Short mmCIF file of C-alpha atoms and ligand atoms in Angstrom, two decimals:
data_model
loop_
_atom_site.label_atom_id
_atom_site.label_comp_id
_atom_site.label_asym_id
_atom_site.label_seq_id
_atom_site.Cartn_x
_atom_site.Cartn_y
_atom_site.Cartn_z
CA UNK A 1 0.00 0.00 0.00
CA UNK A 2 1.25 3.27 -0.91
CA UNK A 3 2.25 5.52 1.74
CA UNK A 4 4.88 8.36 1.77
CA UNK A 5 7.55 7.58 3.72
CA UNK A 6 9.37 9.78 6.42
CA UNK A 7 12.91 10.14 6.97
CA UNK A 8 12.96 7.42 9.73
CA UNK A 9 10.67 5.18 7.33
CA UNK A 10 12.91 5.45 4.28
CA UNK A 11 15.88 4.49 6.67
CA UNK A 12 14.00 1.49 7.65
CA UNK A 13 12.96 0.68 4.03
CA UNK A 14 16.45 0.38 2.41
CA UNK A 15 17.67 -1.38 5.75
CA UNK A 16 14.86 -4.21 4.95
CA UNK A 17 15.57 -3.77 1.21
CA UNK A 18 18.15 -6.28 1.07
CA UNK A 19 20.14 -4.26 -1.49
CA UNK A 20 23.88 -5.45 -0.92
CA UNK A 21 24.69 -2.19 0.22
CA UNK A 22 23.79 -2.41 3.42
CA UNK A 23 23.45 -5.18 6.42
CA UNK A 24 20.55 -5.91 7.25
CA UNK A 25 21.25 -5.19 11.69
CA UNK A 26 23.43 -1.87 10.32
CA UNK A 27 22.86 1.50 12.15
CA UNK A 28 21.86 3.82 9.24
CA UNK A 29 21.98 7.96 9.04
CA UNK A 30 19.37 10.18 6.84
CA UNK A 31 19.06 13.66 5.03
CA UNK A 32 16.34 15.08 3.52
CA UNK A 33 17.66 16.70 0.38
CA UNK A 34 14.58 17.52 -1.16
CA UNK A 35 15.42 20.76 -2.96
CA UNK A 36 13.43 19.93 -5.52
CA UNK A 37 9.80 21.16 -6.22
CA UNK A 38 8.10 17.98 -6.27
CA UNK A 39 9.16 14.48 -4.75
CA UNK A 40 10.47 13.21 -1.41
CA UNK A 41 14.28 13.05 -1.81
CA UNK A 42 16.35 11.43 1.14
CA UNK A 43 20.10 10.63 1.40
CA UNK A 44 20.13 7.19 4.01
CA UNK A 45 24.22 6.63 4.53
CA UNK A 46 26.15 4.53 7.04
CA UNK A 47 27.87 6.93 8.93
CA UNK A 48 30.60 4.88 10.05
CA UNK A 49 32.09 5.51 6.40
CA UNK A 50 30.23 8.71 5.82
CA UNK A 51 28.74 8.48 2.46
CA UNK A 52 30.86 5.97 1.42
CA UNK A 53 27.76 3.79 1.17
CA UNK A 54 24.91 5.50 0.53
CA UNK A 55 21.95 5.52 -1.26
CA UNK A 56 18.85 8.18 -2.78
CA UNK A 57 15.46 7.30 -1.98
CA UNK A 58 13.16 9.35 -4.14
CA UNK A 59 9.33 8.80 -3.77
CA UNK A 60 6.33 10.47 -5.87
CA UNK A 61 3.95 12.30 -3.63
CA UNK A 62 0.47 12.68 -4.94
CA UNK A 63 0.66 16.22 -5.25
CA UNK A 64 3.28 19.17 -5.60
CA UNK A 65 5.56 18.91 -2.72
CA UNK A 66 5.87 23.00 -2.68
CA UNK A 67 2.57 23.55 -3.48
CA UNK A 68 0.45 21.23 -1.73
CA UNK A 69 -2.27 19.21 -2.54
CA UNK A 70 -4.08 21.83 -4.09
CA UNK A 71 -1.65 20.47 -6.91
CA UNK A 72 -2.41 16.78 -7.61
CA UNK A 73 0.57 15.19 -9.39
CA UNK A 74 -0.08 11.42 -10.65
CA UNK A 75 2.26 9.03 -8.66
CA UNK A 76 2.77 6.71 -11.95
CA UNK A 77 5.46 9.46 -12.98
CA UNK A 78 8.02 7.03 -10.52
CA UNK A 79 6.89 4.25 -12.92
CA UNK A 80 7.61 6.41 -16.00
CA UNK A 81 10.88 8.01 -14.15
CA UNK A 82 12.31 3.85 -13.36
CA UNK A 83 11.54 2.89 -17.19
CA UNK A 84 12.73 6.26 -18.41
CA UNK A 85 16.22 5.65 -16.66
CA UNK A 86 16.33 1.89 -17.30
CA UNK A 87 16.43 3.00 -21.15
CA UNK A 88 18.84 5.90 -20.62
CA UNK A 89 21.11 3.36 -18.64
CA UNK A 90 20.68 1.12 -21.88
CA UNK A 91 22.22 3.86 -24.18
CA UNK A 92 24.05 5.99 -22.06
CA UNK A 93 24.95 4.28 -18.73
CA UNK A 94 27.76 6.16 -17.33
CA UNK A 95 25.26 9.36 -17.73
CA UNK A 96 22.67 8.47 -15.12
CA UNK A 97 22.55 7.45 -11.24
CA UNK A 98 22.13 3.09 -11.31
CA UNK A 99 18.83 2.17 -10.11
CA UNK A 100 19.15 -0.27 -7.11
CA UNK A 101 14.82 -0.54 -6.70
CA UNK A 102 12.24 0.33 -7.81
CA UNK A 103 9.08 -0.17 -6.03
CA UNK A 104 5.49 0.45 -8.03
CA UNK A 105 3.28 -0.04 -4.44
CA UNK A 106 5.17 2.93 -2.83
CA UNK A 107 5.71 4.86 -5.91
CA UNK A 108 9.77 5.10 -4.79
CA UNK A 109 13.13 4.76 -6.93
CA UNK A 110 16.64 3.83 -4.73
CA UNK A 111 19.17 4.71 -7.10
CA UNK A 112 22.78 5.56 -6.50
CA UNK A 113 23.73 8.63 -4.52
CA UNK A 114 25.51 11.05 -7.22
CA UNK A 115 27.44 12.75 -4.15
CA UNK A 116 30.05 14.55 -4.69
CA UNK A 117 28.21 15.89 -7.76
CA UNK A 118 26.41 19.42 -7.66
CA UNK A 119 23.47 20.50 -9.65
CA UNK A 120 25.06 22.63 -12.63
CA UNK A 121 22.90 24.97 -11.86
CA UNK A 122 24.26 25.84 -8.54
CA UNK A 123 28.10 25.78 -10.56
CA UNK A 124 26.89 28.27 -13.10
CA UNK A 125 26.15 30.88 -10.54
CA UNK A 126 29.74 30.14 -9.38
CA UNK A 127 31.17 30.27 -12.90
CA UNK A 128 32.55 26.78 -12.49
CA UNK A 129 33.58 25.98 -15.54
CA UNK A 130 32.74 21.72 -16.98
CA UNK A 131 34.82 20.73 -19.78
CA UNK A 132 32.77 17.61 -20.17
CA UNK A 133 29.72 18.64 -20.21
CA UNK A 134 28.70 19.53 -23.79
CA UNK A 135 30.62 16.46 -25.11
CA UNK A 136 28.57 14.49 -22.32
CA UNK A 137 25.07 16.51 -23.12
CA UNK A 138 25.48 16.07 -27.30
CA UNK A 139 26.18 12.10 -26.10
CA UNK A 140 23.08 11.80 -23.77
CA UNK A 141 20.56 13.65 -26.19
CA UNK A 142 21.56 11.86 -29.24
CA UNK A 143 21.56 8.38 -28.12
CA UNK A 144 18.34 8.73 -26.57
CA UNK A 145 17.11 10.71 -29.33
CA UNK A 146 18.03 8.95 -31.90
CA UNK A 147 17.37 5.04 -30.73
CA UNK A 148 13.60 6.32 -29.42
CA UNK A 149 12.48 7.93 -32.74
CA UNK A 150 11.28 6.28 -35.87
CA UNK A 151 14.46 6.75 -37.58
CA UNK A 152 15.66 3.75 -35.58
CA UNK A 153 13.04 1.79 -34.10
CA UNK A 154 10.83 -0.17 -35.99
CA UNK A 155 7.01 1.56 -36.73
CA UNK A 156 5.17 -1.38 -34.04
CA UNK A 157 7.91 -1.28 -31.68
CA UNK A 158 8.22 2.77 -31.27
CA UNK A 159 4.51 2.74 -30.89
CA UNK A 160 4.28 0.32 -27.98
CA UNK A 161 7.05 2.32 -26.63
CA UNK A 162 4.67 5.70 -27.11
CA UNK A 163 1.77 3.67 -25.04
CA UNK A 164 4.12 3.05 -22.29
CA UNK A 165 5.08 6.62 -21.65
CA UNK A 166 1.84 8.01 -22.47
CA UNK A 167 2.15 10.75 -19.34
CA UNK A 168 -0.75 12.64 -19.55
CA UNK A 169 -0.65 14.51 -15.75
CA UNK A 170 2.95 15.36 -16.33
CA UNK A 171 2.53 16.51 -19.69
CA UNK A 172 -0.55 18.79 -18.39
CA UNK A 173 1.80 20.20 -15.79
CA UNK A 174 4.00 21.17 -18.72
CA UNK A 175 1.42 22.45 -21.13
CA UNK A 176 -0.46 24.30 -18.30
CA UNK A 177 3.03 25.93 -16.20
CA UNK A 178 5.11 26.52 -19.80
CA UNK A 179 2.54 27.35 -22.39
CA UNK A 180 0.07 28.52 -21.06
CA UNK A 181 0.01 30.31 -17.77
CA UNK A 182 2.55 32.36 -17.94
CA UNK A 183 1.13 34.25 -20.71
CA UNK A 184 -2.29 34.67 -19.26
CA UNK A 185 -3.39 36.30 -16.17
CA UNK A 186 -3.26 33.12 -13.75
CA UNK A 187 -3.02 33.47 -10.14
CA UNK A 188 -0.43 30.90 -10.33
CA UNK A 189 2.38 33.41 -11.68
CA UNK A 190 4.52 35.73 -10.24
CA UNK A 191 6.86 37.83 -11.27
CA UNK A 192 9.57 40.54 -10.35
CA UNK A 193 7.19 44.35 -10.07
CA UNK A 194 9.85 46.00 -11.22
CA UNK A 195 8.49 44.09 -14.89
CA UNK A 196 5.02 44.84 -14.73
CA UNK A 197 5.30 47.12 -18.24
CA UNK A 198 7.59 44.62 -20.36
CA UNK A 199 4.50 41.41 -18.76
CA UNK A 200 1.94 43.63 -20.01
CA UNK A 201 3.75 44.09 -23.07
CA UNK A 202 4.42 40.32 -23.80
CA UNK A 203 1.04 39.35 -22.65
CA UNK A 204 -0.09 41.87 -25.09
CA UNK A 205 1.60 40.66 -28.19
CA UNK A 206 -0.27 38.86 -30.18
CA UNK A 207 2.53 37.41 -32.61
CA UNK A 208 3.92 35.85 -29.86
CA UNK A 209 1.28 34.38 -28.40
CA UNK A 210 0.81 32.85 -31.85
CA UNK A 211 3.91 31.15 -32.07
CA UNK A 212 3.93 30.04 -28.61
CA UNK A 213 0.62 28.30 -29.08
CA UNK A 214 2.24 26.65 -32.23
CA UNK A 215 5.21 25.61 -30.36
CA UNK A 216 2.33 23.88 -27.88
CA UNK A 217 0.72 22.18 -30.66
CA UNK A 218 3.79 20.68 -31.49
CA UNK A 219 4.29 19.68 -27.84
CA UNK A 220 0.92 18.24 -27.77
CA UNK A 221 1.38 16.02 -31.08
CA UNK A 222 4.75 15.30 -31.96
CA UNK A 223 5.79 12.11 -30.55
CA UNK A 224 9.11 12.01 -32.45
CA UNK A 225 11.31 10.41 -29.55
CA UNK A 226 11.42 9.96 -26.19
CA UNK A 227 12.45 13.11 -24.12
CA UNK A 228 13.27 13.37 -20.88
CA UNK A 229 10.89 16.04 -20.38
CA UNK A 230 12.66 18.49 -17.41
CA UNK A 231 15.53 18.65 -19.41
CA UNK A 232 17.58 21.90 -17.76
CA UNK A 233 20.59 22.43 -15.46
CA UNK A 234 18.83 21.97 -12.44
CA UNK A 235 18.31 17.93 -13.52
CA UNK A 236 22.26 17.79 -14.13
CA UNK A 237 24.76 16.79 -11.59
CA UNK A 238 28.30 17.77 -12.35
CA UNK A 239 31.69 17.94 -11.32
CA UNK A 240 34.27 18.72 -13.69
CA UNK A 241 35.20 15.89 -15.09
CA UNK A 242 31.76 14.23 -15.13
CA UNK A 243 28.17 14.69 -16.18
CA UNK A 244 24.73 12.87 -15.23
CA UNK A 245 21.24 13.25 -15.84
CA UNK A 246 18.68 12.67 -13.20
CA UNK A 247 14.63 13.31 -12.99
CA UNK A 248 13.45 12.54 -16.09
CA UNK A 249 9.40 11.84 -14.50
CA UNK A 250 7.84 14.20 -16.89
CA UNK A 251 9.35 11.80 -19.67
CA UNK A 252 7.41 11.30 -22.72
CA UNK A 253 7.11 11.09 -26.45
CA UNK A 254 7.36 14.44 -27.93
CA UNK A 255 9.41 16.72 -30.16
CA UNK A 256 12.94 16.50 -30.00
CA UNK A 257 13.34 20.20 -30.12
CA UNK A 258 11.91 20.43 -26.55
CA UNK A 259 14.72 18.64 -24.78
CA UNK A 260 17.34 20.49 -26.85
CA UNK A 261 16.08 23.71 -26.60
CA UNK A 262 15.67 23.18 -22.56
CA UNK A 263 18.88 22.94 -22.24
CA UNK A 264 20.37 26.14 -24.47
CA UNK A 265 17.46 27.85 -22.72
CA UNK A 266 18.88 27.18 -19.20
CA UNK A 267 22.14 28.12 -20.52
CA UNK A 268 21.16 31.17 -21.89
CA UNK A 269 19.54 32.14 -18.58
CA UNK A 270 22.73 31.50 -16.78
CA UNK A 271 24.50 33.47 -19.21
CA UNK A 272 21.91 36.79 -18.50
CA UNK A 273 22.00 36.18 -14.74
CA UNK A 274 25.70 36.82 -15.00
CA UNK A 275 24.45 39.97 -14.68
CA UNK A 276 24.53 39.76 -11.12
CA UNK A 277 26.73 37.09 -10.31
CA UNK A 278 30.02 37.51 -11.98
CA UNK A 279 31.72 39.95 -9.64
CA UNK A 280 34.12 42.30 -12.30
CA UNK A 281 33.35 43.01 -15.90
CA UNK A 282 35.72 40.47 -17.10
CA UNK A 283 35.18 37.60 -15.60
CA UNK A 284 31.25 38.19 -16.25
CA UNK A 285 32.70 38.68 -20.18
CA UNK A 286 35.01 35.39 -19.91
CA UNK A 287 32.21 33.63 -18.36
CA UNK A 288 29.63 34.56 -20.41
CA UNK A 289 32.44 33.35 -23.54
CA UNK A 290 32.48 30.02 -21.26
CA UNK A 291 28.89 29.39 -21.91
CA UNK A 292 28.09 30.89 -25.66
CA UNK A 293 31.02 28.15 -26.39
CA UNK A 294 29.30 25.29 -24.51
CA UNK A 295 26.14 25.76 -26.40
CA UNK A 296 28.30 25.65 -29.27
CA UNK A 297 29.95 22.79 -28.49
CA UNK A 298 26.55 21.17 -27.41
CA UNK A 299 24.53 21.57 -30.72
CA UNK A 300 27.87 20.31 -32.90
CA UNK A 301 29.01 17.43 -30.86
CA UNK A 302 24.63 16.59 -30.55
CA UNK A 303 24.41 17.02 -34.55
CA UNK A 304 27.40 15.22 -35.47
CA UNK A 305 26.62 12.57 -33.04
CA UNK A 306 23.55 12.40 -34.42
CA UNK A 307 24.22 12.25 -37.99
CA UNK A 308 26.87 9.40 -37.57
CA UNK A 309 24.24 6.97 -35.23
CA UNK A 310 21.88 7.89 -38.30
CA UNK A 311 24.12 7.25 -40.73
CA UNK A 312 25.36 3.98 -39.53
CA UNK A 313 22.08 2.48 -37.74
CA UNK A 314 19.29 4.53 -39.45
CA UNK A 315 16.84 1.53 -41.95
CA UNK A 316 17.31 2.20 -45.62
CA UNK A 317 13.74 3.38 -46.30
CA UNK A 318 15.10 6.82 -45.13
CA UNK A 319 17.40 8.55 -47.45
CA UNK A 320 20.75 10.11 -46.94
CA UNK A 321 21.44 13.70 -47.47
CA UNK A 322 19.08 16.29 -47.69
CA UNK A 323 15.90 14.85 -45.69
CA UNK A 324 18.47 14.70 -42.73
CA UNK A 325 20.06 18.56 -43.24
CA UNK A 326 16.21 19.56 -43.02
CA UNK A 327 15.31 16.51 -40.32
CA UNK A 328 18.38 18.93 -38.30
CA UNK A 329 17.21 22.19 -39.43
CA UNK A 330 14.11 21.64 -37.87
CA UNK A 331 15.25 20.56 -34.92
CA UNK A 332 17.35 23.40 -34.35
CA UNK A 333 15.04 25.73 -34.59
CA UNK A 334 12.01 23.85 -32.70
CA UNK A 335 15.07 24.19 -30.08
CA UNK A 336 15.24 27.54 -30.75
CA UNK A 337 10.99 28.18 -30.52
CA UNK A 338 10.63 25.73 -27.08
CA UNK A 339 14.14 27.01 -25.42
CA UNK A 340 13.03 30.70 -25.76
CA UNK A 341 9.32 29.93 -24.29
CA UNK A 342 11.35 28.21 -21.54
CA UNK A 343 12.98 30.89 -20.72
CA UNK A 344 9.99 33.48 -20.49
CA UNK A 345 8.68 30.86 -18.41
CA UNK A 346 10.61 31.18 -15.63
CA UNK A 347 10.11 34.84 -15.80
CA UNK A 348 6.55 34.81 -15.45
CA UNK A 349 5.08 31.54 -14.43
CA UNK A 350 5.10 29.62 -11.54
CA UNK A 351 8.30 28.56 -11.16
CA UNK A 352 11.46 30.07 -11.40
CA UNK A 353 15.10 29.44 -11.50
CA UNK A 354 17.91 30.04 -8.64
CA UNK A 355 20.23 31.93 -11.01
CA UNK A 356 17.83 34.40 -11.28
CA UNK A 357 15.63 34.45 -8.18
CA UNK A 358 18.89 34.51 -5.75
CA UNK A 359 19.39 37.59 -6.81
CA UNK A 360 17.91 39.98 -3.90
CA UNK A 361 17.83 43.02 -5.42
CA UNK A 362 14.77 43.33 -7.55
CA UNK A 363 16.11 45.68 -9.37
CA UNK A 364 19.60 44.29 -10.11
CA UNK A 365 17.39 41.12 -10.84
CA UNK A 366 15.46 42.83 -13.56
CA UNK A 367 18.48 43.61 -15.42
CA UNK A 368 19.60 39.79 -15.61
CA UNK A 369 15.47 39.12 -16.41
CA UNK A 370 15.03 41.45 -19.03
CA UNK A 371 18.13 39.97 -20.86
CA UNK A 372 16.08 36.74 -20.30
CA UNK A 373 12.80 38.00 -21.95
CA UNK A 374 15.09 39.53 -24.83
CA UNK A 375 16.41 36.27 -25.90
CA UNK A 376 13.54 34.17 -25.17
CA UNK A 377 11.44 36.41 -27.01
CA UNK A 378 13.51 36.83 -30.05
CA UNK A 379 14.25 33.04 -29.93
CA UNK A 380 10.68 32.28 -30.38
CA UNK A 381 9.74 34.95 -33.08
CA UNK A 382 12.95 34.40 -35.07
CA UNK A 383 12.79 30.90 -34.96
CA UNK A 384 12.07 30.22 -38.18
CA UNK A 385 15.08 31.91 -39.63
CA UNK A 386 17.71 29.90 -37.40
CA UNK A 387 20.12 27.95 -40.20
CA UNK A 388 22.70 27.41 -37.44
CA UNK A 389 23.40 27.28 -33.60
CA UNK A 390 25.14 30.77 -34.40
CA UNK A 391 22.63 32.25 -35.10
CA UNK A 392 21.00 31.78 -31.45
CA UNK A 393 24.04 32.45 -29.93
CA UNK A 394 24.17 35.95 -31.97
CA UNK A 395 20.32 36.52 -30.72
CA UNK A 396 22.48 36.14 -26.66
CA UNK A 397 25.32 38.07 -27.62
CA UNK A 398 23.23 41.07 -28.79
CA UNK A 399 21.13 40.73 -25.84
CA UNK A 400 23.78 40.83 -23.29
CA UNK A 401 25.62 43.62 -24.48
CA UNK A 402 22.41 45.35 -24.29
CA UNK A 403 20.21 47.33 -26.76
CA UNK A 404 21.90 48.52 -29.84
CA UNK A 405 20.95 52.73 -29.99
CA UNK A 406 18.65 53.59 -32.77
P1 LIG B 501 12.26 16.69 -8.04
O1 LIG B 501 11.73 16.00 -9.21
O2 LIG B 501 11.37 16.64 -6.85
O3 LIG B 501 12.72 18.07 -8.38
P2 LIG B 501 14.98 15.70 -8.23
O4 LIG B 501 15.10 14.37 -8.87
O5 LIG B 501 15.30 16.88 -9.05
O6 LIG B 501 13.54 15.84 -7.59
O7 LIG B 501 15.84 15.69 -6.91
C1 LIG B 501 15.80 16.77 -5.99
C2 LIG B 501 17.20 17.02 -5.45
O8 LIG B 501 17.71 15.87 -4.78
C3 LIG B 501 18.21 17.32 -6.54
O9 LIG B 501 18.23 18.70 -6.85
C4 LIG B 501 19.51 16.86 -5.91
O10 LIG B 501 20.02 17.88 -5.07
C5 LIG B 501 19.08 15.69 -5.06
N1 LIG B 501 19.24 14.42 -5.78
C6 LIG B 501 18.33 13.79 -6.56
N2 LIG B 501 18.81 12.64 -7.05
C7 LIG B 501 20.06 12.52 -6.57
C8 LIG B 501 21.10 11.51 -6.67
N3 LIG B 501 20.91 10.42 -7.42
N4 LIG B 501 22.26 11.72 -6.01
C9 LIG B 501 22.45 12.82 -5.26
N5 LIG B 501 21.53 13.79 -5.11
C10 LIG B 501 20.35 13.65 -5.74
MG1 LIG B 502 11.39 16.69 -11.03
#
């Protein structure tokens, strides 16, 4: 029977869970690391070794774990989160946690405790810089990308795949908190005062709000592969030499574009709340360098990565050559379309991001935002003409230098 578990009770679950990790008599230590806004997230460790064996208990509550239950969330995301990473393991296993349990009745996933890893997030504001990280983000979205879609899997096989992911509460959460909402009056959204004019403004436009409800069409219908759904830095642990992916519960099949463009999005947000957290001119220029060349890096090493798994795996009924420059096109600027709504997003909607909302001062705060709403804007209504990952990064390098006069 499903109940959520408290710190005490998750203890005494993985010391029953005969895992190998731990003996069965063994005196056990907890955390709750729940930082998140949804789940139950608990560290249980033997503190004789601290950390040296631990494990993550994460558990599905039936509603919003910041919000309440005035937010029902289904608990069969664990289900879809356990299958999700048992097929990222499959393709990419050194870039997610190993599962050690999963457990349907209580809605809970033990996996392996990422520790000393950080959420990139949290490095960004530091200006931490991650070598590995595009190479390791172009290798995690193509394989999964590519060996989910119909240019790999066979037409009966992707389908029964679609059935099983079929995430419809998740997938409302998304529709409602990134298309919709946010550009609406909903008492769900908040946002900095000091942008009432430029929310009017965006609320206002009407071309926008076109292209956004495209962009949610194409969320709504395009089940070209299997995304991980919450792809941004804040589901990315890191250290410098290593990279891996966690929480992918809002996983489904949708366009490709929308786990791409998640994660330029986040990037580009870390890049405009720079703003406020590189301390001198230069390092917030050298920084900001930093991440323009990671997206870079990110779209190359993803398309070339992808072109090669097509080129050597892909079934002959799809032809070389052009359909895959426009198959990539596409993509790129679908990326472009859902990366900038992302980013307006967590402007106006519901949730935000740390980068941006650890910044006290509003008013400092609505410098780094309105860089946000430039890009993410001009993403979205420029999508269309995006030929190459340039071309983004131009629409963030104009943006952060500011308004050109005239
Ligand atoms: P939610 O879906 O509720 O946001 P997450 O999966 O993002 O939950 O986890 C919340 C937090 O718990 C993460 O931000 C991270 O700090 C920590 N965490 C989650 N999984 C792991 C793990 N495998 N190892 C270490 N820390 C983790
Ligand atoms: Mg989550």
């Amino acid at each position: 029977m499903y109940r959520p578990l408290t710190e005490s009770a998750a203890m005494d679950y993985v010391r029953s869970a005969g895992l190998d990790i731990f003996r069965p008599d063994e005196t056990l230590e907890s955390e709750d690391l729940a930082d998140g806004n949804v789940n139950l997230v608990y560290r249980v460790y033997s503190p004789s070794e601290p950390r040296q064996r631990s494990v993550i208990v994460k558990q599905a509550l039936p509603y919003a774990r910041v919000v309440g239950e005035s937010f029902p969330m289904p608990l069969d995301r664990s289900r879809i989160e356990h299958r999700a990473l048992e097929i990222q393991a499959s393709y990419c296993p050194s870039l997610v946690p190993a599962v050690y349990r999963y457990d349907p009745d209580l809605s809970l996933v033990v996996m392996e405790d990422l520790h000393p890893r950080i959420i990139m997030r949290k490095g960004l504001m530091a200006q931490v810089r991650y070598p590995r990280f595009a190479a390791d983000a172009a290798e995690f979205m193509a394989n999964m990308l590519f060996h989910t879609s119909d240019l790999f899997l066979g037409s009966a096989e992707k389908k029964a795949l679609v059935r099983e992911f079929t995430n419809p509460g998740m997938c409302k959460v998304t529709e409602d908190l990134v298309f919709t909402h946010p550009f609406m009056e909903h008492p769900g959204n908040r946002w900095n005062p000091e942008l009432d004019e430029e929310v009017r403004q965006l609320r206002a436009d009407e071309q926008l709000q076109a292209e956004i409800a495209q962009l949610k069409t194409i969320f709504m219908t395009s089940a070209q592969a299997l995304l991980h759904g919450d792809l941004h830095t804040g589901s990315i642990m890191v250290t410098p030499d290593d990279t891996k992916v966690i929480d992918p519960e809002f996983a489904f099949f949708g366009p490709m574009g929308f786990d791409v463009g998640a994660l330029l999005g986040n990037l580009a947000l870390s890049c405009a709340s720079q703003e406020h957290h590189a301390v001198t001119a230069a390092a917030r220029r050298e920084y900001r360098a930093w991440i323009t060349g990671t997206m870079r890096e990110v779209w190359q090493l993803f398309e070339a990565r992808f072109r090669s798994l097509f080129e050597a795996s892909a079934p002959a009924q799809w032809p070389r050559g052009r359909f895959l420059d426009a198959y990539m096109r596409r993509l790129l600027q679908d990326a472009a379309g859902f990366g900038g709504t992302k980013m307006l997003r967590r402007i106006l909607g519901l949730a935000h991001v740390v980068d941006l909302d650890a910044i006290s001062d509003v008013h400092e705060r609505a410098a780094a935002e309105r860089i946000a709403l430039a890009i993410g804007r001009t993403w979205i209504l420029r999508r269309r003409d995006m030929q190459s990952i340039d071309d983004l990064i131009g629409i963030v390098e104009a943006a952060v230098v500011g308004p050109v006069a005239g």
